[in-house]
Amino acid sequence: MLWRRAAALLAGAALSAAAHAAPAAKSAPELAPDLSLRLVHTSFSIGADGVTRESRYSDRMVRRGTVVWLERELPPALAEHAAPQHSGPHAGHAHEEANGAPLIVRRVGDEVQVQIVLRERKRVIDVEPAHQGNVGYGGSWPTAYWLIDPGALVRMERLGRQGDVERYRLRSAERVVLVDWDVRGQYARRIQQRDVHGLSRQELVAEKLPLPARAPWEALDGYGRGDYSDLLD
């Protein structure tokens, strides 16, 4: 589930560093504009063994009201392996299916509810807090909703504004974090973290997509319900 948590880890690193840079900011607004985004994650690192490692993947995110949908975008060949009729080495148990399942994160009052969607089984699985990290929810509603907590931005250096985008920077002894914040859309268009030695870089880029006529979670009529504990061996 590390792929699902990459955005949270990257944004969380910026937030953690910003928390020590200035007094706390006022809380972010409760609601932001509806969005459909493609989240492109890239990383680059050179290990102690001198080996360069690079990765790239993308997720589809839909934000509407107080609900967020997050789903990995898979190449057709991998999507075929994930289909229920496939019985080869990629087939797995129910709890393994949960690893790549679409994620629904919903804010209800002060509570955050997390669900996964098993399409092949036509079931929506409620995930209790003890297991939410296993399905990719990093524990931060602001990170899931805005991609970075808007309150962290006032702790960062404001570099200027171009159109609807404000750029922020945070420097420390070992790393630099850059954030491009979309003021109108209320989300981070880009979060980049790099170390000062040039040995590692992580980046999240949010590409805006047309809003679907119907939210993905509204297309789950007829799905059964279950608990995550039912998937455990």
GROMACS .gro file of C-alpha atoms in nm:
model
  233
    1MET     CA    1   0.000   0.000   0.000
    2LEU     CA    2   0.300   0.234  -0.011
    3TRP     CA    3   0.191   0.364  -0.353
    4ARG     CA    4  -0.135   0.492  -0.203
    5ARG     CA    5   0.048   0.671   0.075
    6ALA     CA    6   0.312   0.842  -0.138
    7ALA     CA    7   0.117   1.167  -0.173
    8ALA     CA    8   0.047   1.171   0.200
    9LEU     CA    9   0.412   1.111   0.281
   10LEU     CA   10   0.531   1.385   0.045
   11ALA     CA   11   0.276   1.638   0.164
   12GLY     CA   12   0.328   1.525   0.522
   13ALA     CA   13   0.700   1.595   0.496
   14ALA     CA   14   0.623   1.951   0.389
   15LEU     CA   15   0.370   1.990   0.667
   16SER     CA   16   0.603   1.845   0.930
   17ALA     CA   17   0.883   2.082   0.836
   18ALA     CA   18   0.647   2.378   0.812
   19ALA     CA   19   0.511   2.308   1.158
   20HIS     CA   20   0.845   2.411   1.305
   21ALA     CA   21   0.887   2.722   1.092
   22ALA     CA   22   0.619   2.952   1.237
   23PRO     CA   23   0.317   2.964   1.467
   24ALA     CA   24   0.014   2.760   1.371
   25ALA     CA   25  -0.219   2.895   1.106
   26LYS     CA   26  -0.592   2.929   1.124
   27SER     CA   27  -0.782   2.621   1.013
   28ALA     CA   28  -0.869   2.566   0.650
   29PRO     CA   29  -1.227   2.610   0.523
   30GLU     CA   30  -1.457   2.311   0.556
   31LEU     CA   31  -1.536   2.275   0.185
   32ALA     CA   32  -1.345   2.330  -0.139
   33PRO     CA   33  -1.461   2.332  -0.503
   34ASP     CA   34  -1.540   2.000  -0.667
   35LEU     CA   35  -1.246   1.857  -0.862
   36SER     CA   36  -1.136   1.573  -1.084
   37LEU     CA   37  -0.759   1.527  -1.096
   38ARG     CA   38  -0.491   1.296  -1.226
   39LEU     CA   39  -0.219   1.272  -0.962
   40VAL     CA   40   0.117   1.192  -1.120
   41HIS     CA   41   0.383   1.073  -0.876
   42THR     CA   42   0.751   1.058  -0.969
   43SER     CA   43   1.055   0.981  -0.758
   44PHE     CA   44   1.428   0.969  -0.813
   45SER     CA   45   1.701   0.854  -0.576
   46ILE     CA   46   2.062   0.746  -0.578
   47GLY     CA   47   2.132   0.490  -0.310
   48ALA     CA   48   2.444   0.430  -0.103
   49ASP     CA   49   2.524   0.153  -0.353
   50GLY     CA   50   2.537   0.410  -0.635
   51VAL     CA   51   2.227   0.267  -0.804
   52THR     CA   52   1.978   0.517  -0.947
   53ARG     CA   53   1.614   0.429  -0.890
   54GLU     CA   54   1.321   0.602  -1.058
   55SER     CA   55   0.946   0.542  -1.047
   56ARG     CA   56   0.631   0.696  -1.193
   57TYR     CA   57   0.261   0.620  -1.149
   58SER     CA   58  -0.071   0.802  -1.150
   59ASP     CA   59  -0.395   0.800  -0.952
   60ARG     CA   60  -0.736   0.938  -1.038
   61MET     CA   61  -0.891   1.160  -0.770
   62VAL     CA   62  -1.245   1.296  -0.754
   63ARG     CA   63  -1.340   1.544  -0.481
   64ARG     CA   64  -1.702   1.641  -0.430
   65GLY     CA   65  -1.850   1.791  -0.116
   66THR     CA   66  -1.687   1.613   0.176
   67VAL     CA   67  -1.600   1.296  -0.017
   68VAL     CA   68  -1.276   1.198  -0.193
   69TRP     CA   69  -1.237   0.907  -0.435
   70LEU     CA   70  -0.885   0.780  -0.512
   71GLU     CA   71  -0.811   0.510  -0.769
   72ARG     CA   72  -0.490   0.384  -0.929
   73GLU     CA   73  -0.470   0.414  -1.307
   74LEU     CA   74  -0.353   0.079  -1.440
   75PRO     CA   75  -0.223  -0.014  -1.787
   76PRO     CA   76  -0.469  -0.242  -1.972
   77ALA     CA   77  -0.250  -0.552  -1.929
   78LEU     CA   78  -0.242  -0.512  -1.551
   79ALA     CA   79  -0.613  -0.433  -1.537
   80GLU     CA   80  -0.677  -0.761  -1.719
   81HIS     CA   81  -0.472  -0.954  -1.462
   82ALA     CA   82  -0.678  -0.792  -1.187
   83ALA     CA   83  -1.007  -0.918  -1.336
   84PRO     CA   84  -1.184  -1.191  -1.137
   85GLN     CA   85  -1.179  -1.444  -1.422
   86HIS     CA   86  -0.799  -1.443  -1.428
   87SER     CA   87  -0.665  -1.748  -1.247
   88GLY     CA   88  -0.292  -1.709  -1.305
   89PRO     CA   89  -0.017  -1.609  -1.064
   90HIS     CA   90  -0.156  -1.256  -1.021
   91ALA     CA   91  -0.483  -1.381  -0.870
   92GLY     CA   92  -0.502  -1.342  -0.493
   93HIS     CA   93  -0.715  -1.362  -0.183
   94ALA     CA   94  -0.984  -1.109  -0.095
   95HIS     CA   95  -0.763  -0.908   0.139
   96GLU     CA   96  -0.501  -0.885  -0.139
   97GLU     CA   97  -0.767  -0.739  -0.370
   98ALA     CA   98  -0.809  -0.462  -0.116
   99ASN     CA   99  -0.452  -0.347  -0.181
  100GLY     CA  100  -0.541  -0.204  -0.521
  101ALA     CA  101  -0.906  -0.122  -0.462
  102PRO     CA  102  -1.053   0.229  -0.509
  103LEU     CA  103  -1.058   0.424  -0.186
  104ILE     CA  104  -1.343   0.642  -0.056
  105VAL     CA  105  -1.261   0.891   0.219
  106ARG     CA  106  -1.556   1.078   0.367
  107ARG     CA  107  -1.570   1.349   0.633
  108VAL     CA  108  -1.877   1.325   0.856
  109GLY     CA  109  -1.864   1.588   1.129
  110ASP     CA  110  -1.538   1.534   1.315
  111GLU     CA  111  -1.510   1.175   1.194
  112VAL     CA  112  -1.330   1.047   0.884
  113GLN     CA  113  -1.482   0.732   0.733
  114VAL     CA  114  -1.276   0.515   0.500
  115GLN     CA  115  -1.408   0.252   0.258
  116ILE     CA  116  -1.263   0.040  -0.020
  117VAL     CA  117  -1.455  -0.078  -0.325
  118LEU     CA  118  -1.422  -0.438  -0.446
  119ARG     CA  119  -1.581  -0.405  -0.790
  120GLU     CA  120  -1.547  -0.770  -0.886
  121ARG     CA  121  -1.730  -0.874  -0.569
  122LYS     CA  122  -1.968  -0.575  -0.583
  123ARG     CA  123  -1.895  -0.491  -0.222
  124VAL     CA  124  -1.810  -0.174  -0.032
  125ILE     CA  125  -1.587  -0.249   0.265
  126ASP     CA  126  -1.588  -0.029   0.575
  127VAL     CA  127  -1.235   0.008   0.712
  128GLU     CA  128  -1.203   0.070   1.084
  129PRO     CA  129  -0.932   0.315   1.202
  130ALA     CA  130  -0.692   0.039   1.309
  131HIS     CA  131  -0.669  -0.084   0.947
  132GLN     CA  132  -0.698   0.240   0.749
  133GLY     CA  133  -0.323   0.266   0.702
  134ASN     CA  134  -0.328  -0.078   0.539
  135VAL     CA  135  -0.553   0.046   0.257
  136GLY     CA  136  -0.361   0.366   0.189
  137TYR     CA  137  -0.525   0.633   0.403
  138GLY     CA  138  -0.241   0.818   0.571
  139GLY     CA  139  -0.449   0.952   0.857
  140SER     CA  140  -0.465   1.317   0.744
  141TRP     CA  141  -0.796   1.446   0.609
  142PRO     CA  142  -0.641   1.777   0.487
  143THR     CA  143  -0.380   1.583   0.285
  144ALA     CA  144  -0.648   1.361   0.131
  145TYR     CA  145  -0.875   1.658   0.055
  146TRP     CA  146  -0.636   1.941  -0.049
  147LEU     CA  147  -0.320   1.730  -0.113
  148ILE     CA  148  -0.149   1.944   0.149
  149ASP     CA  149  -0.292   2.114   0.457
  150PRO     CA  150  -0.361   2.476   0.350
  151GLY     CA  151  -0.273   2.585   0.703
  152ALA     CA  152   0.088   2.478   0.643
  153LEU     CA  153   0.134   2.732   0.364
  154VAL     CA  154   0.149   3.034   0.595
  155ARG     CA  155   0.450   2.874   0.762
  156MET     CA  156   0.633   2.870   0.429
  157GLU     CA  157   0.806   3.142   0.230
  158ARG     CA  158   0.571   3.291  -0.030
  159LEU     CA  159   0.759   3.333  -0.358
  160GLY     CA  160   0.486   3.510  -0.553
  161ARG     CA  161   0.172   3.456  -0.758
  162GLN     CA  162   0.108   3.397  -1.126
  163GLY     CA  163  -0.258   3.386  -1.224
  164ASP     CA  164  -0.439   3.152  -0.987
  165VAL     CA  165  -0.117   2.988  -0.862
  166GLU     CA  166   0.080   3.089  -0.555
  167ARG     CA  167   0.426   2.938  -0.506
  168TYR     CA  168   0.571   2.855  -0.165
  169ARG     CA  169   0.910   2.730  -0.052
  170LEU     CA  170   1.044   2.577   0.265
  171ARG     CA  171   1.416   2.528   0.319
  172SER     CA  172   1.590   2.323   0.583
  173ALA     CA  173   1.949   2.208   0.626
  174GLU     CA  174   1.887   1.891   0.425
  175ARG     CA  175   1.593   1.954   0.193
  176VAL     CA  176   1.386   2.202  -0.006
  177VAL     CA  177   1.008   2.177  -0.048
  178LEU     CA  178   0.824   2.367  -0.322
  179VAL     CA  179   0.446   2.394  -0.342
  180ASP     CA  180   0.233   2.542  -0.623
  181TRP     CA  181  -0.106   2.620  -0.469
  182ASP     CA  182  -0.415   2.672  -0.685
  183VAL     CA  183  -0.602   2.952  -0.511
  184ARG     CA  184  -0.925   2.915  -0.708
  185GLY     CA  185  -0.941   2.535  -0.704
  186GLN     CA  186  -0.805   2.500  -0.349
  187TYR     CA  187  -0.554   2.222  -0.406
  188ALA     CA  188  -0.180   2.174  -0.454
  189ARG     CA  189  -0.102   2.165  -0.825
  190ARG     CA  190   0.251   2.055  -0.750
  191ILE     CA  191   0.449   1.943  -0.446
  192GLN     CA  192   0.819   1.878  -0.486
  193GLN     CA  193   1.072   1.775  -0.227
  194ARG     CA  194   1.442   1.739  -0.303
  195ASP     CA  195   1.748   1.694  -0.090
  196VAL     CA  196   2.023   1.955  -0.105
  197HIS     CA  197   2.280   1.701  -0.225
  198GLY     CA  198   2.088   1.609  -0.538
  199LEU     CA  199   2.051   1.245  -0.433
  200SER     CA  200   1.672   1.227  -0.410
  201ARG     CA  201   1.364   1.399  -0.544
  202GLN     CA  202   0.992   1.328  -0.505
  203GLU     CA  203   0.720   1.513  -0.693
  204LEU     CA  204   0.342   1.511  -0.708
  205VAL     CA  205   0.177   1.692  -1.001
  206ALA     CA  206  -0.202   1.732  -1.013
  207GLU     CA  207  -0.349   1.755  -1.364
  208LYS     CA  208  -0.705   1.885  -1.382
  209LEU     CA  209  -0.959   1.666  -1.560
  210PRO     CA  210  -1.326   1.723  -1.653
  211LEU     CA  211  -1.563   1.652  -1.369
  212PRO     CA  212  -1.763   1.333  -1.422
  213ALA     CA  213  -2.139   1.377  -1.457
  214ARG     CA  214  -2.181   1.128  -1.177
  215ALA     CA  215  -1.942   1.081  -0.887
  216PRO     CA  216  -1.782   0.732  -0.883
  217TRP     CA  217  -1.931   0.646  -0.543
  218GLU     CA  218  -2.278   0.722  -0.679
  219ALA     CA  219  -2.241   0.430  -0.922
  220LEU     CA  220  -2.233   0.166  -0.647
  221ASP     CA  221  -2.605   0.091  -0.635
  222GLY     CA  222  -2.664  -0.274  -0.556
  223TYR     CA  223  -2.326  -0.322  -0.391
  224GLY     CA  224  -2.322  -0.513  -0.065
  225ARG     CA  225  -2.144  -0.397   0.250
  226GLY     CA  226  -1.877  -0.561   0.458
  227ASP     CA  227  -1.602  -0.500   0.712
  228TYR     CA  228  -1.230  -0.509   0.652
  229SER     CA  229  -1.191  -0.771   0.922
  230ASP     CA  230  -1.389  -1.008   0.693
  231LEU     CA  231  -1.101  -0.997   0.444
  232LEU     CA  232  -0.832  -1.101   0.689
  233ASP     CA  233  -0.709  -1.459   0.696
   0.00000   0.00000   0.00000
